[in-house]
Amino acid sequence: MKIAVSSDLHLDLNHADVAEIITQQAHYLTSHGIDHYFFVGDAFNDFEQTSAYFAELQSQLPTTKVHYLAGNHDMLKGVTYE
C-alpha cells in the first residue's frame, strides 16, 4: 500500500490555477500508484472551496482514496459548528 501526505497548499492566497493544480496532483498520485492520499489542512481559507477541491480531486482518482482534514485556515469561512 502506498500513502501520500501533504498540507498547506493555500491555493487562494497563492493565486493558483485550481483546475491545473488538480490535474497535476491527480497525475502525480496516479503515476506513483498512490492508494491513499491524506491532506492535513489549509487548502483554502474557505471550507466550501476546500470541500469542493477534494471532491473534484477524488472524481479524477478512481483507484486512490482521498482523505482530508480541515486546517485552521480552512475553517475561517463557509463552515458551521455541525
PDB file of N, CA, C and O in Angstrom:
ATOM      1  N   MET A   1       0.835  -1.170   0.000  1.00  0.00           N
ATOM      2  CA  MET A   1       0.000   0.000   0.000  1.00  0.00           C
ATOM      3  C   MET A   1       0.885   1.240   0.000  1.00  0.00           C
ATOM      4  O   MET A   1       1.829   1.337   0.773  1.00  0.00           O
ATOM      5  N   LYS A   2       0.572   2.177  -0.878  1.00  0.00           N
ATOM      6  CA  LYS A   2       1.309   3.438  -0.941  1.00  0.00           C
ATOM      7  C   LYS A   2       0.425   4.570  -0.432  1.00  0.00           C
ATOM      8  O   LYS A   2      -0.738   4.677  -0.805  1.00  0.00           O
ATOM      9  N   ILE A   3       1.024   5.410   0.417  1.00  0.00           N
ATOM     10  CA  ILE A   3       0.330   6.543   1.026  1.00  0.00           C
ATOM     11  C   ILE A   3       1.103   7.811   0.721  1.00  0.00           C
ATOM     12  O   ILE A   3       2.334   7.829   0.776  1.00  0.00           O
ATOM     13  N   ALA A   4       0.365   8.879   0.410  1.00  0.00           N
ATOM     14  CA  ALA A   4       0.971  10.200   0.231  1.00  0.00           C
ATOM     15  C   ALA A   4       0.287  11.166   1.193  1.00  0.00           C
ATOM     16  O   ALA A   4      -0.915  11.054   1.451  1.00  0.00           O
ATOM     17  N   VAL A   5       1.056  12.104   1.736  1.00  0.00           N
ATOM     18  CA  VAL A   5       0.545  13.089   2.690  1.00  0.00           C
ATOM     19  C   VAL A   5       1.066  14.463   2.279  1.00  0.00           C
ATOM     20  O   VAL A   5       2.244  14.611   1.918  1.00  0.00           O
ATOM     21  N   SER A   6       0.183  15.461   2.329  1.00  0.00           N
ATOM     22  CA  SER A   6       0.629  16.830   2.099  1.00  0.00           C
ATOM     23  C   SER A   6      -0.262  17.789   2.883  1.00  0.00           C
ATOM     24  O   SER A   6      -1.277  17.388   3.447  1.00  0.00           O
ATOM     25  N   SER A   7       0.131  19.053   2.898  1.00  0.00           N
ATOM     26  CA  SER A   7      -0.642  20.075   3.610  1.00  0.00           C
ATOM     27  C   SER A   7      -0.287  21.455   3.084  1.00  0.00           C
ATOM     28  O   SER A   7       0.646  21.615   2.295  1.00  0.00           O
ATOM     29  N   ASP A   8      -1.028  22.424   3.554  1.00  0.00           N
ATOM     30  CA  ASP A   8      -0.719  23.849   3.392  1.00  0.00           C
ATOM     31  C   ASP A   8      -0.530  24.305   1.953  1.00  0.00           C
ATOM     32  O   ASP A   8       0.433  25.004   1.629  1.00  0.00           O
ATOM     33  N   LEU A   9      -1.473  23.969   1.104  1.00  0.00           N
ATOM     34  CA  LEU A   9      -1.410  24.462  -0.280  1.00  0.00           C
ATOM     35  C   LEU A   9      -1.739  25.952  -0.365  1.00  0.00           C
ATOM     36  O   LEU A   9      -1.195  26.650  -1.206  1.00  0.00           O
ATOM     37  N   HIS A  10      -2.647  26.430   0.468  1.00  0.00           N
ATOM     38  CA  HIS A  10      -3.066  27.839   0.471  1.00  0.00           C
ATOM     39  C   HIS A  10      -3.300  28.335  -0.959  1.00  0.00           C
ATOM     40  O   HIS A  10      -2.724  29.330  -1.402  1.00  0.00           O
ATOM     41  N   LEU A  11      -4.141  27.604  -1.685  1.00  0.00           N
ATOM     42  CA  LEU A  11      -4.336  27.867  -3.116  1.00  0.00           C
ATOM     43  C   LEU A  11      -4.908  29.245  -3.395  1.00  0.00           C
ATOM     44  O   LEU A  11      -4.537  29.868  -4.392  1.00  0.00           O
ATOM     45  N   ASP A  12      -5.793  29.736  -2.542  1.00  0.00           N
ATOM     46  CA  ASP A  12      -6.357  31.065  -2.779  1.00  0.00           C
ATOM     47  C   ASP A  12      -5.326  32.160  -2.508  1.00  0.00           C
ATOM     48  O   ASP A  12      -5.185  33.099  -3.295  1.00  0.00           O
ATOM     49  N   LEU A  13      -4.565  32.020  -1.464  1.00  0.00           N
ATOM     50  CA  LEU A  13      -3.539  33.024  -1.145  1.00  0.00           C
ATOM     51  C   LEU A  13      -2.412  33.029  -2.175  1.00  0.00           C
ATOM     52  O   LEU A  13      -1.800  34.065  -2.435  1.00  0.00           O
ATOM     53  N   ASN A  14      -2.144  31.871  -2.762  1.00  0.00           N
ATOM     54  CA  ASN A  14      -1.092  31.766  -3.771  1.00  0.00           C
ATOM     55  C   ASN A  14      -1.596  32.032  -5.188  1.00  0.00           C
ATOM     56  O   ASN A  14      -0.825  31.936  -6.142  1.00  0.00           O
ATOM     57  N   HIS A  15      -2.879  32.365  -5.303  1.00  0.00           N
ATOM     58  CA  HIS A  15      -3.491  32.693  -6.603  1.00  0.00           C
ATOM     59  C   HIS A  15      -3.208  31.602  -7.640  1.00  0.00           C
ATOM     60  O   HIS A  15      -2.894  31.884  -8.788  1.00  0.00           O
ATOM     61  N   ALA A  16      -3.347  30.364  -7.207  1.00  0.00           N
ATOM     62  CA  ALA A  16      -3.063  29.219  -8.068  1.00  0.00           C
ATOM     63  C   ALA A  16      -4.234  28.946  -9.011  1.00  0.00           C
ATOM     64  O   ALA A  16      -5.389  29.244  -8.700  1.00  0.00           O
ATOM     65  N   ASP A  17      -3.929  28.354 -10.149  1.00  0.00           N
ATOM     66  CA  ASP A  17      -4.940  27.872 -11.084  1.00  0.00           C
ATOM     67  C   ASP A  17      -5.423  26.530 -10.539  1.00  0.00           C
ATOM     68  O   ASP A  17      -4.767  25.503 -10.719  1.00  0.00           O
ATOM     69  N   VAL A  18      -6.559  26.547  -9.871  1.00  0.00           N
ATOM     70  CA  VAL A  18      -7.036  25.376  -9.138  1.00  0.00           C
ATOM     71  C   VAL A  18      -7.246  24.183 -10.061  1.00  0.00           C
ATOM     72  O   VAL A  18      -6.852  23.058  -9.728  1.00  0.00           O
ATOM     73  N   ALA A  19      -7.842  24.393 -11.214  1.00  0.00           N
ATOM     74  CA  ALA A  19      -8.077  23.287 -12.151  1.00  0.00           C
ATOM     75  C   ALA A  19      -6.755  22.650 -12.579  1.00  0.00           C
ATOM     76  O   ALA A  19      -6.643  21.423 -12.670  1.00  0.00           O
ATOM     77  N   GLU A  20      -5.761  23.467 -12.827  1.00  0.00           N
ATOM     78  CA  GLU A  20      -4.446  22.954 -13.229  1.00  0.00           C
ATOM     79  C   GLU A  20      -3.780  22.192 -12.079  1.00  0.00           C
ATOM     80  O   GLU A  20      -3.166  21.145 -12.294  1.00  0.00           O
ATOM     81  N   ILE A  21      -3.907  22.693 -10.863  1.00  0.00           N
ATOM     82  CA  ILE A  21      -3.321  22.014  -9.709  1.00  0.00           C
ATOM     83  C   ILE A  21      -3.983  20.645  -9.511  1.00  0.00           C
ATOM     84  O   ILE A  21      -3.296  19.647  -9.257  1.00  0.00           O
ATOM     85  N   ILE A  22      -5.306  20.580  -9.642  1.00  0.00           N
ATOM     86  CA  ILE A  22      -5.996  19.298  -9.503  1.00  0.00           C
ATOM     87  C   ILE A  22      -5.501  18.321 -10.562  1.00  0.00           C
ATOM     88  O   ILE A  22      -5.214  17.150 -10.263  1.00  0.00           O
ATOM     89  N   THR A  23      -5.370  18.777 -11.802  1.00  0.00           N
ATOM     90  CA  THR A  23      -4.876  17.917 -12.887  1.00  0.00           C
ATOM     91  C   THR A  23      -3.478  17.403 -12.579  1.00  0.00           C
ATOM     92  O   THR A  23      -3.194  16.209 -12.719  1.00  0.00           O
ATOM     93  N   GLN A  24      -2.597  18.297 -12.148  1.00  0.00           N
ATOM     94  CA  GLN A  24      -1.225  17.902 -11.825  1.00  0.00           C
ATOM     95  C   GLN A  24      -1.189  16.936 -10.638  1.00  0.00           C
ATOM     96  O   GLN A  24      -0.437  15.946 -10.651  1.00  0.00           O
ATOM     97  N   GLN A  25      -1.987  17.226  -9.629  1.00  0.00           N
ATOM     98  CA  GLN A  25      -1.989  16.375  -8.441  1.00  0.00           C
ATOM     99  C   GLN A  25      -2.535  14.986  -8.773  1.00  0.00           C
ATOM    100  O   GLN A  25      -1.978  13.976  -8.333  1.00  0.00           O
ATOM    101  N   ALA A  26      -3.602  14.930  -9.548  1.00  0.00           N
ATOM    102  CA  ALA A  26      -4.175  13.642  -9.954  1.00  0.00           C
ATOM    103  C   ALA A  26      -3.161  12.832 -10.757  1.00  0.00           C
ATOM    104  O   ALA A  26      -3.004  11.627 -10.553  1.00  0.00           O
ATOM    105  N   HIS A  27      -2.460  13.505 -11.662  1.00  0.00           N
ATOM    106  CA  HIS A  27      -1.436  12.817 -12.456  1.00  0.00           C
ATOM    107  C   HIS A  27      -0.326  12.261 -11.566  1.00  0.00           C
ATOM    108  O   HIS A  27       0.094  11.110 -11.716  1.00  0.00           O
ATOM    109  N   TYR A  28       0.148  13.070 -10.641  1.00  0.00           N
ATOM    110  CA  TYR A  28       1.215  12.637  -9.744  1.00  0.00           C
ATOM    111  C   TYR A  28       0.786  11.415  -8.927  1.00  0.00           C
ATOM    112  O   TYR A  28       1.507  10.416  -8.848  1.00  0.00           O
ATOM    113  N   LEU A  29      -0.386  11.501  -8.313  1.00  0.00           N
ATOM    114  CA  LEU A  29      -0.854  10.410  -7.458  1.00  0.00           C
ATOM    115  C   LEU A  29      -1.082   9.138  -8.253  1.00  0.00           C
ATOM    116  O   LEU A  29      -0.731   8.038  -7.805  1.00  0.00           O
ATOM    117  N   THR A  30      -1.622   9.264  -9.450  1.00  0.00           N
ATOM    118  CA  THR A  30      -1.858   8.101 -10.307  1.00  0.00           C
ATOM    119  C   THR A  30      -0.547   7.492 -10.784  1.00  0.00           C
ATOM    120  O   THR A  30      -0.341   6.284 -10.710  1.00  0.00           O
ATOM    121  N   SER A  31       0.350   8.333 -11.257  1.00  0.00           N
ATOM    122  CA  SER A  31       1.608   7.826 -11.811  1.00  0.00           C
ATOM    123  C   SER A  31       2.493   7.174 -10.750  1.00  0.00           C
ATOM    124  O   SER A  31       3.338   6.340 -11.073  1.00  0.00           O
ATOM    125  N   HIS A  32       2.299   7.534  -9.491  1.00  0.00           N
ATOM    126  CA  HIS A  32       3.075   6.934  -8.408  1.00  0.00           C
ATOM    127  C   HIS A  32       2.319   5.795  -7.714  1.00  0.00           C
ATOM    128  O   HIS A  32       2.802   5.252  -6.717  1.00  0.00           O
ATOM    129  N   GLY A  33       1.159   5.431  -8.220  1.00  0.00           N
ATOM    130  CA  GLY A  33       0.409   4.305  -7.673  1.00  0.00           C
ATOM    131  C   GLY A  33      -0.029   4.490  -6.235  1.00  0.00           C
ATOM    132  O   GLY A  33      -0.051   3.536  -5.456  1.00  0.00           O
ATOM    133  N   ILE A  34      -0.400   5.715  -5.883  1.00  0.00           N
ATOM    134  CA  ILE A  34      -0.811   6.012  -4.512  1.00  0.00           C
ATOM    135  C   ILE A  34      -2.201   5.432  -4.244  1.00  0.00           C
ATOM    136  O   ILE A  34      -3.137   5.673  -4.998  1.00  0.00           O
ATOM    137  N   ASP A  35      -2.325   4.682  -3.153  1.00  0.00           N
ATOM    138  CA  ASP A  35      -3.595   4.079  -2.767  1.00  0.00           C
ATOM    139  C   ASP A  35      -4.444   5.012  -1.901  1.00  0.00           C
ATOM    140  O   ASP A  35      -5.662   5.044  -2.022  1.00  0.00           O
ATOM    141  N   HIS A  36      -3.782   5.736  -1.000  1.00  0.00           N
ATOM    142  CA  HIS A  36      -4.470   6.669  -0.105  1.00  0.00           C
ATOM    143  C   HIS A  36      -3.694   7.985  -0.076  1.00  0.00           C
ATOM    144  O   HIS A  36      -2.478   7.990   0.145  1.00  0.00           O
ATOM    145  N   TYR A  37      -4.422   9.075  -0.288  1.00  0.00           N
ATOM    146  CA  TYR A  37      -3.827  10.406  -0.213  1.00  0.00           C
ATOM    147  C   TYR A  37      -4.485  11.145   0.950  1.00  0.00           C
ATOM    148  O   TYR A  37      -5.709  11.265   1.021  1.00  0.00           O
ATOM    149  N   PHE A  38      -3.653  11.621   1.867  1.00  0.00           N
ATOM    150  CA  PHE A  38      -4.123  12.359   3.033  1.00  0.00           C
ATOM    151  C   PHE A  38      -3.660  13.811   2.921  1.00  0.00           C
ATOM    152  O   PHE A  38      -2.463  14.076   2.807  1.00  0.00           O
ATOM    153  N   PHE A  39      -4.606  14.730   2.998  1.00  0.00           N
ATOM    154  CA  PHE A  39      -4.281  16.152   3.046  1.00  0.00           C
ATOM    155  C   PHE A  39      -4.629  16.617   4.453  1.00  0.00           C
ATOM    156  O   PHE A  39      -5.750  16.426   4.921  1.00  0.00           O
ATOM    157  N   VAL A  40      -3.673  17.243   5.126  1.00  0.00           N
ATOM    158  CA  VAL A  40      -3.861  17.535   6.553  1.00  0.00           C
ATOM    159  C   VAL A  40      -3.962  19.024   6.869  1.00  0.00           C
ATOM    160  O   VAL A  40      -3.477  19.479   7.885  1.00  0.00           O
ATOM    161  N   GLY A  41      -4.652  19.746   6.018  1.00  0.00           N
ATOM    162  CA  GLY A  41      -5.068  21.093   6.375  1.00  0.00           C
ATOM    163  C   GLY A  41      -4.509  22.237   5.559  1.00  0.00           C
ATOM    164  O   GLY A  41      -3.396  22.211   5.059  1.00  0.00           O
ATOM    165  N   ASP A  42      -5.383  23.230   5.425  1.00  0.00           N
ATOM    166  CA  ASP A  42      -5.092  24.534   4.846  1.00  0.00           C
ATOM    167  C   ASP A  42      -4.923  24.518   3.324  1.00  0.00           C
ATOM    168  O   ASP A  42      -3.892  24.912   2.779  1.00  0.00           O
ATOM    169  N   ALA A  43      -5.992  24.104   2.641  1.00  0.00           N
ATOM    170  CA  ALA A  43      -6.031  24.196   1.182  1.00  0.00           C
ATOM    171  C   ALA A  43      -6.495  25.592   0.758  1.00  0.00           C
ATOM    172  O   ALA A  43      -5.933  26.196  -0.152  1.00  0.00           O
ATOM    173  N   PHE A  44      -7.532  26.101   1.416  1.00  0.00           N
ATOM    174  CA  PHE A  44      -8.108  27.422   1.143  1.00  0.00           C
ATOM    175  C   PHE A  44      -8.448  28.080   2.482  1.00  0.00           C
ATOM    176  O   PHE A  44      -8.416  27.443   3.517  1.00  0.00           O
ATOM    177  N   ASN A  45      -8.854  29.323   2.425  1.00  0.00           N
ATOM    178  CA  ASN A  45      -9.380  29.993   3.613  1.00  0.00           C
ATOM    179  C   ASN A  45     -10.905  29.936   3.608  1.00  0.00           C
ATOM    180  O   ASN A  45     -11.570  30.834   4.091  1.00  0.00           O
ATOM    181  N   ASP A  46     -11.454  28.880   3.056  1.00  0.00           N
ATOM    182  CA  ASP A  46     -12.898  28.730   2.905  1.00  0.00           C
ATOM    183  C   ASP A  46     -13.205  27.240   2.823  1.00  0.00           C
ATOM    184  O   ASP A  46     -12.776  26.563   1.884  1.00  0.00           O
ATOM    185  N   PHE A  47     -13.945  26.723   3.803  1.00  0.00           N
ATOM    186  CA  PHE A  47     -14.208  25.288   3.858  1.00  0.00           C
ATOM    187  C   PHE A  47     -14.963  24.791   2.630  1.00  0.00           C
ATOM    188  O   PHE A  47     -14.719  23.678   2.158  1.00  0.00           O
ATOM    189  N   GLU A  48     -15.888  25.601   2.094  1.00  0.00           N
ATOM    190  CA  GLU A  48     -16.639  25.175   0.912  1.00  0.00           C
ATOM    191  C   GLU A  48     -15.702  24.961  -0.281  1.00  0.00           C
ATOM    192  O   GLU A  48     -15.864  24.002  -1.034  1.00  0.00           O
ATOM    193  N   GLN A  49     -14.718  25.821  -0.450  1.00  0.00           N
ATOM    194  CA  GLN A  49     -13.736  25.641  -1.523  1.00  0.00           C
ATOM    195  C   GLN A  49     -12.881  24.396  -1.273  1.00  0.00           C
ATOM    196  O   GLN A  49     -12.587  23.646  -2.198  1.00  0.00           O
ATOM    197  N   THR A  50     -12.487  24.196  -0.032  1.00  0.00           N
ATOM    198  CA  THR A  50     -11.697  23.019   0.322  1.00  0.00           C
ATOM    199  C   THR A  50     -12.467  21.742   0.014  1.00  0.00           C
ATOM    200  O   THR A  50     -11.947  20.822  -0.629  1.00  0.00           O
ATOM    201  N   SER A  51     -13.714  21.701   0.444  1.00  0.00           N
ATOM    202  CA  SER A  51     -14.546  20.528   0.221  1.00  0.00           C
ATOM    203  C   SER A  51     -14.746  20.261  -1.275  1.00  0.00           C
ATOM    204  O   SER A  51     -14.631  19.117  -1.736  1.00  0.00           O
ATOM    205  N   ALA A  52     -15.009  21.315  -2.046  1.00  0.00           N
ATOM    206  CA  ALA A  52     -15.202  21.172  -3.498  1.00  0.00           C
ATOM    207  C   ALA A  52     -13.912  20.698  -4.172  1.00  0.00           C
ATOM    208  O   ALA A  52     -13.950  19.876  -5.098  1.00  0.00           O
ATOM    209  N   TYR A  53     -12.779  21.214  -3.738  1.00  0.00           N
ATOM    210  CA  TYR A  53     -11.493  20.838  -4.306  1.00  0.00           C
ATOM    211  C   TYR A  53     -11.262  19.327  -4.167  1.00  0.00           C
ATOM    212  O   TYR A  53     -10.927  18.644  -5.132  1.00  0.00           O
ATOM    213  N   PHE A  54     -11.463  18.812  -2.957  1.00  0.00           N
ATOM    214  CA  PHE A  54     -11.180  17.400  -2.733  1.00  0.00           C
ATOM    215  C   PHE A  54     -12.242  16.492  -3.343  1.00  0.00           C
ATOM    216  O   PHE A  54     -11.928  15.362  -3.727  1.00  0.00           O
ATOM    217  N   ALA A  55     -13.457  16.977  -3.493  1.00  0.00           N
ATOM    218  CA  ALA A  55     -14.479  16.204  -4.218  1.00  0.00           C
ATOM    219  C   ALA A  55     -14.077  16.067  -5.686  1.00  0.00           C
ATOM    220  O   ALA A  55     -14.173  14.982  -6.279  1.00  0.00           O
ATOM    221  N   GLU A  56     -13.606  17.157  -6.287  1.00  0.00           N
ATOM    222  CA  GLU A  56     -13.170  17.113  -7.687  1.00  0.00           C
ATOM    223  C   GLU A  56     -11.925  16.244  -7.842  1.00  0.00           C
ATOM    224  O   GLU A  56     -11.822  15.454  -8.781  1.00  0.00           O
ATOM    225  N   LEU A  57     -10.979  16.373  -6.925  1.00  0.00           N
ATOM    226  CA  LEU A  57      -9.780  15.541  -6.988  1.00  0.00           C
ATOM    227  C   LEU A  57     -10.166  14.069  -6.894  1.00  0.00           C
ATOM    228  O   LEU A  57      -9.684  13.252  -7.675  1.00  0.00           O
ATOM    229  N   GLN A  58     -11.050  13.726  -5.965  1.00  0.00           N
ATOM    230  CA  GLN A  58     -11.471  12.333  -5.820  1.00  0.00           C
ATOM    231  C   GLN A  58     -12.127  11.824  -7.099  1.00  0.00           C
ATOM    232  O   GLN A  58     -11.909  10.677  -7.489  1.00  0.00           O
ATOM    233  N   SER A  59     -12.892  12.672  -7.780  1.00  0.00           N
ATOM    234  CA  SER A  59     -13.571  12.236  -9.009  1.00  0.00           C
ATOM    235  C   SER A  59     -12.585  11.887 -10.118  1.00  0.00           C
ATOM    236  O   SER A  59     -12.916  11.129 -11.026  1.00  0.00           O
ATOM    237  N   GLN A  60     -11.376  12.425 -10.033  1.00  0.00           N
ATOM    238  CA  GLN A  60     -10.347  12.141 -11.036  1.00  0.00           C
ATOM    239  C   GLN A  60      -9.431  10.980 -10.628  1.00  0.00           C
ATOM    240  O   GLN A  60      -8.517  10.633 -11.366  1.00  0.00           O
ATOM    241  N   LEU A  61      -9.692  10.401  -9.467  1.00  0.00           N
ATOM    242  CA  LEU A  61      -8.816   9.345  -8.937  1.00  0.00           C
ATOM    243  C   LEU A  61      -9.631   8.106  -8.568  1.00  0.00           C
ATOM    244  O   LEU A  61      -9.870   7.834  -7.388  1.00  0.00           O
ATOM    245  N   PRO A  62     -10.026   7.314  -9.546  1.00  0.00           N
ATOM    246  CA  PRO A  62     -10.864   6.151  -9.242  1.00  0.00           C
ATOM    247  C   PRO A  62     -10.184   5.070  -8.404  1.00  0.00           C
ATOM    248  O   PRO A  62     -10.863   4.307  -7.718  1.00  0.00           O
ATOM    249  N   THR A  63      -8.856   5.015  -8.419  1.00  0.00           N
ATOM    250  CA  THR A  63      -8.165   3.960  -7.663  1.00  0.00           C
ATOM    251  C   THR A  63      -7.448   4.485  -6.420  1.00  0.00           C
ATOM    252  O   THR A  63      -6.799   3.716  -5.713  1.00  0.00           O
ATOM    253  N   THR A  64      -7.555   5.775  -6.158  1.00  0.00           N
ATOM    254  CA  THR A  64      -6.936   6.376  -4.977  1.00  0.00           C
ATOM    255  C   THR A  64      -8.032   6.931  -4.084  1.00  0.00           C
ATOM    256  O   THR A  64      -8.921   7.627  -4.552  1.00  0.00           O
ATOM    257  N   LYS A  65      -7.964   6.648  -2.795  1.00  0.00           N
ATOM    258  CA  LYS A  65      -8.918   7.198  -1.847  1.00  0.00           C
ATOM    259  C   LYS A  65      -8.340   8.479  -1.271  1.00  0.00           C
ATOM    260  O   LYS A  65      -7.223   8.503  -0.753  1.00  0.00           O
ATOM    261  N   VAL A  66      -9.105   9.571  -1.396  1.00  0.00           N
ATOM    262  CA  VAL A  66      -8.676  10.881  -0.919  1.00  0.00           C
ATOM    263  C   VAL A  66      -9.297  11.153   0.450  1.00  0.00           C
ATOM    264  O   VAL A  66     -10.497  10.995   0.638  1.00  0.00           O
ATOM    265  N   HIS A  67      -8.464  11.559   1.400  1.00  0.00           N
ATOM    266  CA  HIS A  67      -8.896  11.906   2.758  1.00  0.00           C
ATOM    267  C   HIS A  67      -8.372  13.312   3.050  1.00  0.00           C
ATOM    268  O   HIS A  67      -7.243  13.632   2.697  1.00  0.00           O
ATOM    269  N   TYR A  68      -9.177  14.139   3.714  1.00  0.00           N
ATOM    270  CA  TYR A  68      -8.655  15.443   4.095  1.00  0.00           C
ATOM    271  C   TYR A  68      -9.199  15.879   5.446  1.00  0.00           C
ATOM    272  O   TYR A  68     -10.292  15.510   5.840  1.00  0.00           O
ATOM    273  N   LEU A  69      -8.388  16.647   6.139  1.00  0.00           N
ATOM    274  CA  LEU A  69      -8.764  17.286   7.387  1.00  0.00           C
ATOM    275  C   LEU A  69      -8.743  18.787   7.154  1.00  0.00           C
ATOM    276  O   LEU A  69      -7.852  19.307   6.478  1.00  0.00           O
ATOM    277  N   ALA A  70      -9.708  19.467   7.711  1.00  0.00           N
ATOM    278  CA  ALA A  70      -9.722  20.924   7.606  1.00  0.00           C
ATOM    279  C   ALA A  70      -8.727  21.501   8.608  1.00  0.00           C
ATOM    280  O   ALA A  70      -8.700  21.111   9.777  1.00  0.00           O
ATOM    281  N   GLY A  71      -7.905  22.412   8.124  1.00  0.00           N
ATOM    282  CA  GLY A  71      -6.958  23.089   8.997  1.00  0.00           C
ATOM    283  C   GLY A  71      -7.564  24.354   9.569  1.00  0.00           C
ATOM    284  O   GLY A  71      -8.715  24.704   9.276  1.00  0.00           O
ATOM    285  N   ASN A  72      -6.805  25.074  10.351  1.00  0.00           N
ATOM    286  CA  ASN A  72      -7.327  26.292  10.962  1.00  0.00           C
ATOM    287  C   ASN A  72      -7.706  27.340   9.913  1.00  0.00           C
ATOM    288  O   ASN A  72      -8.662  28.078  10.099  1.00  0.00           O
ATOM    289  N   HIS A  73      -7.012  27.401   8.791  1.00  0.00           N
ATOM    290  CA  HIS A  73      -7.379  28.354   7.743  1.00  0.00           C
ATOM    291  C   HIS A  73      -8.615  27.899   6.985  1.00  0.00           C
ATOM    292  O   HIS A  73      -9.463  28.718   6.620  1.00  0.00           O
ATOM    293  N   ASP A  74      -8.752  26.604   6.724  1.00  0.00           N
ATOM    294  CA  ASP A  74      -9.937  26.078   6.058  1.00  0.00           C
ATOM    295  C   ASP A  74     -11.202  26.422   6.833  1.00  0.00           C
ATOM    296  O   ASP A  74     -12.276  26.556   6.252  1.00  0.00           O
ATOM    297  N   MET A  75     -11.094  26.562   8.127  1.00  0.00           N
ATOM    298  CA  MET A  75     -12.248  26.780   8.985  1.00  0.00           C
ATOM    299  C   MET A  75     -12.623  28.256   9.136  1.00  0.00           C
ATOM    300  O   MET A  75     -13.507  28.591   9.899  1.00  0.00           O
ATOM    301  N   LEU A  76     -11.962  29.153   8.422  1.00  0.00           N
ATOM    302  CA  LEU A  76     -12.235  30.589   8.590  1.00  0.00           C
ATOM    303  C   LEU A  76     -13.590  30.996   8.027  1.00  0.00           C
ATOM    304  O   LEU A  76     -14.214  31.929   8.509  1.00  0.00           O
ATOM    305  N   LYS A  77     -14.054  30.317   6.974  1.00  0.00           N
ATOM    306  CA  LYS A  77     -15.267  30.742   6.292  1.00  0.00           C
ATOM    307  C   LYS A  77     -15.961  29.509   5.716  1.00  0.00           C
ATOM    308  O   LYS A  77     -15.312  28.538   5.323  1.00  0.00           O
ATOM    309  N   GLY A  78     -17.298  29.570   5.625  1.00  0.00           N
ATOM    310  CA  GLY A  78     -18.059  28.543   4.933  1.00  0.00           C
ATOM    311  C   GLY A  78     -18.266  27.251   5.702  1.00  0.00           C
ATOM    312  O   GLY A  78     -18.561  26.222   5.112  1.00  0.00           O
ATOM    313  N   VAL A  79     -18.135  27.307   7.024  1.00  0.00           N
ATOM    314  CA  VAL A  79     -18.325  26.108   7.837  1.00  0.00           C
ATOM    315  C   VAL A  79     -19.199  26.460   9.041  1.00  0.00           C
ATOM    316  O   VAL A  79     -19.146  27.581   9.539  1.00  0.00           O
ATOM    317  N   THR A  80     -20.008  25.506   9.454  1.00  0.00           N
ATOM    318  CA  THR A  80     -20.814  25.694  10.664  1.00  0.00           C
ATOM    319  C   THR A  80     -20.328  24.716  11.712  1.00  0.00           C
ATOM    320  O   THR A  80     -19.552  23.805  11.426  1.00  0.00           O
ATOM    321  N   TYR A  81     -20.800  24.883  12.904  1.00  0.00           N
ATOM    322  CA  TYR A  81     -20.404  24.009  14.005  1.00  0.00           C
ATOM    323  C   TYR A  81     -20.744  22.555  13.696  1.00  0.00           C
ATOM    324  O   TYR A  81     -19.976  21.648  13.985  1.00  0.00           O
ATOM    325  N   GLU A  82     -21.884  22.314  13.043  1.00  0.00           N
ATOM    326  CA  GLU A  82     -22.294  20.963  12.711  1.00  0.00           C
ATOM    327  C   GLU A  82     -21.315  20.358  11.730  1.00  0.00           C
ATOM    328  O   GLU A  82     -21.106  19.211  11.614  1.00  0.00           O
TER     329      GLU A  82
END
